[in-house]
Amino acid sequence: MTSPYARELEIAQLAVQRAAILTKRVFREKAKGTVSKDDASPVTIGDFGAQALIIAALRANFPGDAIVAEEEAAQLRSDAGLRGLIWDLVRSTRLSGAAEEALGGVRDEADLLEVLDLGRSEGGRKGRVWTIDPIDGTKGFLRGGQYALALALLEDGDVKVGVLGCPNLPVDDEAPLEADIGANQTDEEGRGVIFSAVVGQGATSRPLGTGGLTEGKSIRMKEVTEMANACFCESVESGHSNQSDSAQIAQKLGITKPSVRMDSQAKYGSIARGAGDIYLRLPTSKTYQEKIWDHAAGDLIVREAGGQVTDTKGQRLDFGVGRTLATNSGVVAAPAAVHGRVLEVVQEVLGLK
Ligand SMILES: Nc1ncnc2c1ncn2[C@@H]1O[C@H](COP(=O)(O)OS(=O)(=O)O)[C@@H](OP(=O)(O)O)[C@H]1O
Ligand SMILES: [Mg+2]
Ligand SMILES: [Mg+2]
Ligand SMILES: [Mg+2]
């Protein structure tokens, strides 16, 4: 008997792997100066191209499912030049060997727009909903630092399958956490990893390849025996997470190491494999609502690796409210055994108790 969600997991990973071939091409061509067209940023090109390829794979395999994706086609409808550039990339990006056969493609430029707009679902608590962030950590992508292609399947509001493609993280699960290096790490030997998880089946990492999937390894969070030695990750952008609050929290917890700042859901993947221990995302404004595509895959991967993920109020992230995590505020992710203690200090510093 095949395990539940086996096909969803396989297709999701292949789709992410194919889309990562495109984002890496865009980065390389940007470095050579051949990709920019007028004011189109490479991240725009990569975002649209990767989203189109991922949705095409979902459309071919799970045509009845709803999709909540970050980008939409509007800008491409009015910009034929940009549309043509993206179409050229999309039509020529394929997995090697038989793996490509399982994934559907995009037919033409008109279909490109159609496919992109399939991601405009409002989400919600009913049925199967895929959520996609084609490039998470756009700043990291541009710098040649960390970024992720994120894909998750929700069923009745719960995350069932999560996949994170991280082209610039080390393949080696034991490799120490690197602060945002910002150098061009794309294509460096030993980099590129896919994290994945299925509810109740644990979390896995495997090299990000260009054809069929290779064997995965099970990953677990590291046990925190001494808080002083714990390592916490946070956003690079101070506008995305309050870094002065996190410094105070770390100090109160007795953490002596400086935080590791890293873009994207690579933070979730890194703590899930024990390269780091804690991920804090502390609100910088009362009005910003986190987007479901920025957290769904990472949330499941960390929980399946032995972690607990809540918001700063101590509530589980609720992916069933719509396109945003409207009822949550920030993120606190840590090994289950110490999550309570971390949350207590977060609430003390934020004045929530
Ligand atoms: N004000 C504010 N607060 C919190 N989050 C915000 C905010 N503004 C944007 N975003 C979202 O942050 C996503 C990137 O998060 P990161 O953790 O990668 O940030 S950072 O790049 O490390 O600084 C980023 O995802 P991408 O757009 O896919 O890069 C945004 O969806
Ligand atoms: Mg994002
Ligand atoms: Mg994005
Ligand atoms: Mg964005």
Tab-separated table of C-alpha atoms and ligand atoms in Angstrom:
chain	number	residue	atom	x	y	z
A	1	MET	CA	0.000	0.000	0.000
A	2	THR	CA	1.375	3.439	-0.773
A	3	SER	CA	1.418	5.911	2.082
A	4	PRO	CA	-1.074	8.749	2.203
A	5	TYR	CA	-0.147	11.773	0.082
A	6	ALA	CA	2.688	9.863	-1.644
A	7	ARG	CA	1.709	11.168	-5.066
A	8	GLU	CA	1.169	14.731	-3.839
A	9	LEU	CA	4.604	14.653	-2.212
A	10	GLU	CA	6.310	13.307	-5.323
A	11	ILE	CA	4.688	15.799	-7.689
A	12	ALA	CA	5.234	18.704	-5.303
A	13	GLN	CA	8.937	17.939	-5.021
A	14	LEU	CA	9.377	17.484	-8.769
A	15	ALA	CA	7.489	20.725	-9.394
A	16	VAL	CA	9.711	22.621	-6.971
A	17	GLN	CA	12.800	21.024	-8.436
A	18	ARG	CA	11.827	22.051	-11.984
A	19	ALA	CA	10.978	25.605	-10.921
A	20	ALA	CA	14.346	25.884	-9.143
A	21	ILE	CA	16.090	25.144	-12.454
A	22	LEU	CA	14.370	28.277	-13.756
A	23	THR	CA	15.217	30.528	-10.786
A	24	LYS	CA	18.844	29.442	-10.963
A	25	ARG	CA	18.949	30.178	-14.687
A	26	VAL	CA	17.536	33.638	-14.033
A	27	PHE	CA	20.135	34.305	-11.357
A	28	ARG	CA	22.977	33.158	-13.590
A	29	GLU	CA	21.764	35.240	-16.503
A	30	LYS	CA	21.362	38.226	-14.240
A	31	ALA	CA	24.986	37.840	-13.198
A	32	LYS	CA	25.941	37.890	-16.880
A	33	GLY	CA	23.728	40.931	-17.407
A	34	THR	CA	21.616	39.181	-20.052
A	35	VAL	CA	18.320	38.881	-18.249
A	36	SER	CA	17.218	42.411	-17.524
A	37	LYS	CA	14.687	43.887	-19.797
A	38	ASP	CA	14.040	47.551	-19.138
A	39	ASP	CA	13.034	47.740	-15.514
A	40	ALA	CA	12.065	44.101	-15.019
A	41	SER	CA	13.850	42.881	-11.965
A	42	PRO	CA	15.264	39.352	-12.128
A	43	VAL	CA	13.121	38.533	-9.147
A	44	THR	CA	10.005	39.450	-11.100
A	45	ILE	CA	11.053	37.186	-13.932
A	46	GLY	CA	11.936	34.374	-11.558
A	47	ASP	CA	8.710	34.785	-9.545
A	48	PHE	CA	6.413	34.565	-12.574
A	49	GLY	CA	8.378	31.808	-14.263
A	50	ALA	CA	8.631	29.596	-11.191
A	51	GLN	CA	4.986	30.109	-10.230
A	52	ALA	CA	3.835	29.205	-13.756
A	53	LEU	CA	5.867	25.985	-13.785
A	54	ILE	CA	4.641	24.906	-10.336
A	55	ILE	CA	0.994	25.613	-11.144
A	56	ALA	CA	1.278	23.801	-14.493
A	57	ALA	CA	2.392	20.678	-12.609
A	58	LEU	CA	-0.493	20.956	-10.141
A	59	ARG	CA	-3.029	21.583	-12.918
A	60	ALA	CA	-1.919	18.466	-14.787
A	61	ASN	CA	-1.970	16.214	-11.729
A	62	PHE	CA	-4.615	17.615	-9.377
A	63	PRO	CA	-6.983	19.609	-11.587
A	64	GLY	CA	-9.703	19.913	-8.963
A	65	ASP	CA	-7.548	21.554	-6.284
A	66	ALA	CA	-7.623	25.268	-5.442
A	67	ILE	CA	-4.406	27.305	-5.454
A	68	VAL	CA	-3.330	30.318	-3.404
A	69	ALA	CA	-0.166	31.766	-4.927
A	70	GLU	CA	1.709	34.984	-4.243
A	71	GLU	CA	1.838	36.366	-7.788
A	72	GLU	CA	-0.821	37.101	-10.420
A	73	ALA	CA	-0.739	37.762	-14.168
A	74	ALA	CA	-1.991	41.393	-14.232
A	75	GLN	CA	1.444	42.974	-14.851
A	76	LEU	CA	2.172	40.518	-17.670
A	77	ARG	CA	-1.082	41.230	-19.493
A	78	SER	CA	0.028	44.764	-20.213
A	79	ASP	CA	3.705	44.077	-20.818
A	80	ALA	CA	4.248	41.947	-23.904
A	81	GLY	CA	8.031	42.213	-23.701
A	82	LEU	CA	8.206	40.880	-20.185
A	83	ARG	CA	5.626	38.215	-21.009
A	84	GLY	CA	7.699	37.015	-23.978
A	85	LEU	CA	10.850	36.864	-21.883
A	86	ILE	CA	9.155	34.750	-19.224
A	87	TRP	CA	7.486	32.530	-21.801
A	88	ASP	CA	10.887	31.775	-23.364
A	89	LEU	CA	12.234	30.699	-19.989
A	90	VAL	CA	9.170	28.656	-19.065
A	91	ARG	CA	8.966	26.767	-22.366
A	92	SER	CA	12.639	25.817	-22.232
A	93	THR	CA	12.884	24.701	-18.588
A	94	ARG	CA	12.517	20.939	-18.160
A	95	LEU	CA	13.563	18.240	-15.759
A	96	SER	CA	15.901	15.703	-17.293
A	97	GLY	CA	14.749	12.197	-18.160
A	98	ALA	CA	11.396	10.641	-17.410
A	99	ALA	CA	10.631	12.950	-14.463
A	100	GLU	CA	9.420	15.682	-16.822
A	101	GLU	CA	6.697	13.405	-18.177
A	102	ALA	CA	4.815	13.476	-14.877
A	103	LEU	CA	4.636	17.281	-14.925
A	104	GLY	CA	2.372	19.222	-17.223
A	105	GLY	CA	3.596	22.190	-19.182
A	106	VAL	CA	2.414	25.620	-20.313
A	107	ARG	CA	1.052	25.702	-23.890
A	108	ASP	CA	1.652	29.254	-25.057
A	109	GLU	CA	1.741	32.868	-23.878
A	110	ALA	CA	-2.018	33.024	-23.366
A	111	ASP	CA	-1.857	29.848	-21.308
A	112	LEU	CA	0.963	31.380	-19.263
A	113	LEU	CA	-1.426	34.114	-18.078
A	114	GLU	CA	-4.150	31.596	-17.414
A	115	VAL	CA	-1.890	29.345	-15.401
A	116	LEU	CA	-0.564	32.221	-13.284
A	117	ASP	CA	-4.086	33.343	-12.442
A	118	LEU	CA	-5.107	29.883	-11.271
A	119	GLY	CA	-3.321	30.931	-8.082
A	120	ARG	CA	-5.921	33.527	-7.117
A	121	SER	CA	-8.090	31.365	-4.876
A	122	GLU	CA	-9.136	32.917	-1.579
A	123	GLY	CA	-8.210	29.714	0.278
A	124	GLY	CA	-10.228	28.936	3.381
A	125	ARG	CA	-11.167	26.061	5.609
A	126	LYS	CA	-12.766	23.760	3.043
A	127	GLY	CA	-11.202	21.219	0.734
A	128	ARG	CA	-7.781	20.944	-0.857
A	129	VAL	CA	-5.801	24.136	-1.317
A	130	TRP	CA	-2.194	24.372	-2.517
A	131	THR	CA	-0.211	27.427	-1.514
A	132	ILE	CA	2.834	28.655	-3.434
A	133	ASP	CA	5.604	31.152	-2.851
A	134	PRO	CA	7.646	30.880	-6.054
A	135	ILE	CA	10.543	32.863	-4.590
A	136	ASP	CA	10.449	33.435	-0.860
A	137	GLY	CA	13.166	35.766	0.386
A	138	THR	CA	13.374	37.945	-2.693
A	139	LYS	CA	16.185	40.015	-1.211
A	140	GLY	CA	18.201	36.894	-0.558
A	141	PHE	CA	17.629	35.712	-4.127
A	142	LEU	CA	18.939	38.983	-5.513
A	143	ARG	CA	22.038	38.879	-3.334
A	144	GLY	CA	22.873	35.266	-4.140
A	145	GLY	CA	21.990	34.417	-0.535
A	146	GLN	CA	19.201	32.273	0.842
A	147	TYR	CA	15.802	31.956	-0.799
A	148	ALA	CA	13.223	29.198	-1.042
A	149	LEU	CA	10.583	27.871	-3.404
A	150	ALA	CA	7.714	26.986	-1.104
A	151	LEU	CA	4.776	24.697	-1.810
A	152	ALA	CA	2.254	23.189	0.598
A	153	LEU	CA	-1.029	21.338	0.440
A	154	LEU	CA	-3.762	22.270	2.916
A	155	GLU	CA	-6.802	20.145	3.506
A	156	ASP	CA	-9.653	21.745	5.384
A	157	GLY	CA	-7.190	24.363	6.627
A	158	ASP	CA	-4.497	21.951	7.896
A	159	VAL	CA	-1.101	21.518	6.254
A	160	LYS	CA	-0.759	17.943	4.978
A	161	VAL	CA	2.274	18.197	2.696
A	162	GLY	CA	5.083	20.765	2.763
A	163	VAL	CA	8.014	21.195	0.381
A	164	LEU	CA	10.793	23.793	0.510
A	165	GLY	CA	13.403	23.986	-2.230
A	166	CYS	CA	16.470	25.888	-0.992
A	167	PRO	CA	18.939	26.218	-3.896
A	168	ASN	CA	21.651	27.944	-1.865
A	169	LEU	CA	21.657	26.002	1.419
A	170	PRO	CA	24.289	23.285	1.913
A	171	VAL	CA	23.063	19.772	1.066
A	172	ASP	CA	24.800	18.519	4.202
A	173	ASP	CA	22.335	18.458	7.112
A	174	GLU	CA	25.291	18.698	9.514
A	175	ALA	CA	26.759	21.841	7.957
A	176	PRO	CA	26.874	24.729	10.437
A	177	LEU	CA	24.468	27.624	9.957
A	178	GLU	CA	25.868	30.432	7.914
A	179	ALA	CA	24.834	34.000	8.428
A	180	ASP	CA	23.619	35.746	5.313
A	181	ILE	CA	26.696	35.566	3.144
A	182	GLY	CA	25.351	37.405	0.186
A	183	ALA	CA	27.929	35.946	-2.129
A	184	ASN	CA	26.822	34.136	-5.237
A	185	GLN	CA	26.257	30.653	-3.897
A	186	THR	CA	24.173	29.506	-6.829
A	187	ASP	CA	25.708	26.458	-8.480
A	188	GLU	CA	28.404	26.127	-5.832
A	189	GLU	CA	29.312	22.480	-5.295
A	190	GLY	CA	27.414	20.889	-2.414
A	191	ARG	CA	24.490	23.337	-2.368
A	192	GLY	CA	20.789	22.903	-3.056
A	193	VAL	CA	18.441	20.969	-0.779
A	194	ILE	CA	14.746	20.067	-0.701
A	195	PHE	CA	13.041	19.734	2.665
A	196	SER	CA	9.727	17.943	2.746
A	197	ALA	CA	7.170	16.614	5.188
A	198	VAL	CA	3.875	14.774	5.174
A	199	VAL	CA	1.644	14.987	8.214
A	200	GLY	CA	2.331	12.050	10.541
A	201	GLN	CA	5.225	10.776	8.413
A	202	GLY	CA	8.172	12.894	9.599
A	203	ALA	CA	10.413	15.292	7.716
A	204	THR	CA	13.072	14.606	5.115
A	205	SER	CA	15.877	16.326	3.251
A	206	ARG	CA	17.403	15.396	-0.091
A	207	PRO	CA	19.645	17.080	-2.639
A	208	LEU	CA	17.880	19.429	-5.033
A	209	GLY	CA	18.491	17.762	-8.382
A	210	THR	CA	17.532	18.325	-11.992
A	211	GLY	CA	15.769	15.054	-12.833
A	212	GLY	CA	14.120	12.344	-10.749
A	213	LEU	CA	14.175	12.536	-6.955
A	214	THR	CA	17.088	11.009	-5.109
A	215	GLU	CA	16.849	9.119	-1.818
A	216	GLY	CA	15.804	11.281	1.145
A	217	LYS	CA	17.197	11.364	4.691
A	218	SER	CA	15.067	11.756	7.765
A	219	ILE	CA	15.714	14.999	9.679
A	220	ARG	CA	15.090	15.927	13.324
A	221	MET	CA	15.446	19.085	15.359
A	222	LYS	CA	18.382	19.171	17.730
A	223	GLU	CA	17.694	18.796	21.428
A	224	VAL	CA	18.440	22.004	23.318
A	225	THR	CA	20.180	20.907	26.509
A	226	GLU	CA	21.578	24.326	27.439
A	227	MET	CA	19.695	27.450	26.429
A	228	ALA	CA	22.984	29.388	26.558
A	229	ASN	CA	24.178	27.456	23.511
A	230	ALA	CA	20.966	27.694	21.525
A	231	CYS	CA	21.135	29.334	18.143
A	232	PHE	CA	18.240	31.404	16.874
A	233	CYS	CA	17.407	32.540	13.361
A	234	GLU	CA	15.551	35.617	12.268
A	235	SER	CA	14.862	37.699	9.160
A	236	VAL	CA	17.539	39.773	7.526
A	237	GLU	CA	15.110	42.667	7.063
A	238	SER	CA	14.365	44.542	10.278
A	239	GLY	CA	11.038	45.484	8.665
A	240	HIS	CA	9.982	41.817	8.606
A	241	SER	CA	10.793	40.928	12.202
A	242	ASN	CA	11.587	43.116	15.194
A	243	GLN	CA	15.281	42.563	15.849
A	244	SER	CA	15.542	44.610	19.019
A	245	ASP	CA	12.751	42.590	20.650
A	246	SER	CA	14.472	39.367	19.611
A	247	ALA	CA	17.788	40.517	21.080
A	248	GLN	CA	16.064	41.184	24.407
A	249	ILE	CA	14.355	37.799	24.293
A	250	ALA	CA	17.646	36.045	23.592
A	251	GLN	CA	19.296	37.847	26.463
A	252	LYS	CA	16.508	36.902	28.890
A	253	LEU	CA	16.716	33.295	27.772
A	254	GLY	CA	20.450	33.373	28.471
A	255	ILE	CA	21.351	32.773	24.836
A	256	THR	CA	24.911	33.882	24.310
A	257	LYS	CA	25.342	33.363	20.569
A	258	PRO	CA	24.390	36.153	18.164
A	259	SER	CA	21.324	35.486	16.010
A	260	VAL	CA	21.774	34.081	12.518
A	261	ARG	CA	19.999	36.306	10.016
A	262	MET	CA	18.827	34.516	6.933
A	263	ASP	CA	16.224	35.236	4.282
A	264	SER	CA	13.234	33.050	3.543
A	265	GLN	CA	11.775	29.805	4.871
A	266	ALA	CA	15.323	28.420	4.731
A	267	LYS	CA	15.098	29.374	8.433
A	268	TYR	CA	12.408	26.731	9.034
A	269	GLY	CA	14.384	24.124	7.085
A	270	SER	CA	17.562	24.942	8.969
A	271	ILE	CA	16.073	24.511	12.429
A	272	ALA	CA	14.201	21.380	11.312
A	273	ARG	CA	17.517	19.675	10.522
A	274	GLY	CA	19.161	20.900	13.716
A	275	ALA	CA	21.485	23.429	12.099
A	276	GLY	CA	19.777	26.074	14.232
A	277	ASP	CA	17.383	25.767	17.165
A	278	ILE	CA	14.809	28.546	17.314
A	279	TYR	CA	13.091	30.779	14.749
A	280	LEU	CA	11.509	33.990	15.960
A	281	ARG	CA	9.427	36.294	13.760
A	282	LEU	CA	8.240	39.213	15.834
A	283	PRO	CA	5.653	41.650	14.496
A	284	THR	CA	6.913	45.050	13.460
A	285	SER	CA	3.441	46.481	12.939
A	286	LYS	CA	-0.035	45.857	14.285
A	287	THR	CA	-1.572	45.802	10.830
A	288	TYR	CA	0.682	43.480	8.786
A	289	GLN	CA	-0.886	40.062	8.211
A	290	GLU	CA	1.510	37.222	7.478
A	291	LYS	CA	0.785	35.395	4.201
A	292	ILE	CA	0.018	31.677	4.233
A	293	TRP	CA	2.607	30.946	1.503
A	294	ASP	CA	5.361	32.405	3.717
A	295	HIS	CA	4.771	29.781	6.438
A	296	ALA	CA	2.718	26.718	5.473
A	297	ALA	CA	5.529	24.464	4.216
A	298	GLY	CA	7.939	25.532	6.961
A	299	ASP	CA	5.347	25.052	9.706
A	300	LEU	CA	4.756	21.391	8.809
A	301	ILE	CA	8.430	20.591	8.196
A	302	VAL	CA	9.387	21.910	11.645
A	303	ARG	CA	6.495	20.174	13.427
A	304	GLU	CA	7.231	16.870	11.713
A	305	ALA	CA	10.887	17.192	12.759
A	306	GLY	CA	9.927	17.416	16.425
A	307	GLY	CA	9.250	21.107	16.779
A	308	GLN	CA	6.370	23.235	17.890
A	309	VAL	CA	5.244	26.274	15.916
A	310	THR	CA	2.898	28.906	17.317
A	311	ASP	CA	2.385	32.617	17.031
A	312	THR	CA	3.419	35.017	19.799
A	313	LYS	CA	0.058	34.444	21.525
A	314	GLY	CA	0.805	30.724	21.734
A	315	GLN	CA	-1.762	29.728	19.119
A	316	ARG	CA	-1.071	27.359	16.240
A	317	LEU	CA	-0.799	29.080	12.860
A	318	ASP	CA	-4.258	28.946	11.290
A	319	PHE	CA	-4.021	28.431	7.538
A	320	GLY	CA	-7.769	28.106	7.112
A	321	VAL	CA	-8.717	31.781	7.413
A	322	GLY	CA	-7.871	32.795	3.847
A	323	ARG	CA	-4.796	34.084	2.030
A	324	THR	CA	-3.342	35.533	5.213
A	325	LEU	CA	-2.794	34.353	8.786
A	326	ALA	CA	-5.294	36.993	9.861
A	327	THR	CA	-5.809	35.610	13.376
A	328	ASN	CA	-2.111	35.100	14.167
A	329	SER	CA	0.656	37.436	15.154
A	330	GLY	CA	4.310	36.557	14.479
A	331	VAL	CA	5.920	33.117	14.727
A	332	VAL	CA	7.729	31.240	17.500
A	333	ALA	CA	9.245	27.935	16.328
A	334	ALA	CA	11.374	25.787	18.642
A	335	PRO	CA	11.944	22.175	19.691
A	336	ALA	CA	8.797	20.989	21.473
A	337	ALA	CA	10.633	20.521	24.800
A	338	VAL	CA	11.708	24.182	25.076
A	339	HIS	CA	8.954	25.916	23.119
A	340	GLY	CA	6.975	26.728	26.289
A	341	ARG	CA	9.933	28.458	27.898
A	342	VAL	CA	10.752	30.430	24.746
A	343	LEU	CA	7.139	31.527	24.364
A	344	GLU	CA	6.992	32.644	27.995
A	345	VAL	CA	9.923	35.004	27.482
A	346	VAL	CA	8.576	36.210	24.115
A	347	GLN	CA	5.336	37.169	25.854
A	348	GLU	CA	7.151	38.843	28.722
A	349	VAL	CA	9.217	41.012	26.392
A	350	LEU	CA	6.303	41.851	24.097
A	351	GLY	CA	4.132	42.714	27.097
A	352	LEU	CA	1.574	40.029	26.242
A	353	LYS	CA	1.249	38.705	29.778
B	1	LIG	N1	6.160	44.031	7.176
B	1	LIG	C1	6.358	42.737	7.024
B	1	LIG	N2	6.382	41.911	8.099
B	1	LIG	C2	6.595	40.600	7.972
B	1	LIG	N3	6.798	39.993	6.767
B	1	LIG	C3	6.774	40.758	5.661
B	1	LIG	C4	6.556	42.141	5.718
B	1	LIG	N4	6.583	42.624	4.457
B	1	LIG	C5	6.811	41.576	3.637
B	1	LIG	N5	6.911	40.442	4.364
B	1	LIG	C6	7.104	39.076	3.904
B	1	LIG	O1	8.370	38.603	4.340
B	1	LIG	C7	8.783	37.606	3.429
B	1	LIG	C8	10.245	37.370	3.537
B	1	LIG	O2	10.485	37.045	4.867
B	1	LIG	P1	11.909	36.740	5.345
B	1	LIG	O3	11.876	36.105	6.685
B	1	LIG	O4	12.609	36.004	4.268
B	1	LIG	O5	12.513	38.168	5.480
B	1	LIG	S1	13.977	38.507	5.184
B	1	LIG	O6	14.107	38.489	3.732
B	1	LIG	O7	14.841	37.542	5.847
B	1	LIG	O8	14.183	39.814	5.743
B	1	LIG	C9	8.377	38.173	2.122
B	1	LIG	O9	8.237	37.097	1.215
B	1	LIG	P2	8.720	37.300	-0.322
B	1	LIG	O10	7.959	38.471	-0.866
B	1	LIG	O11	8.302	36.014	-0.950
B	1	LIG	O12	10.207	37.509	-0.303
B	1	LIG	C10	7.077	38.902	2.405
B	1	LIG	O13	5.923	38.157	2.067
B	2	MG	MG	7.573	35.014	0.763
B	3	MG	MG	7.782	35.478	-2.868
B	4	MG	MG	6.764	39.209	-2.200
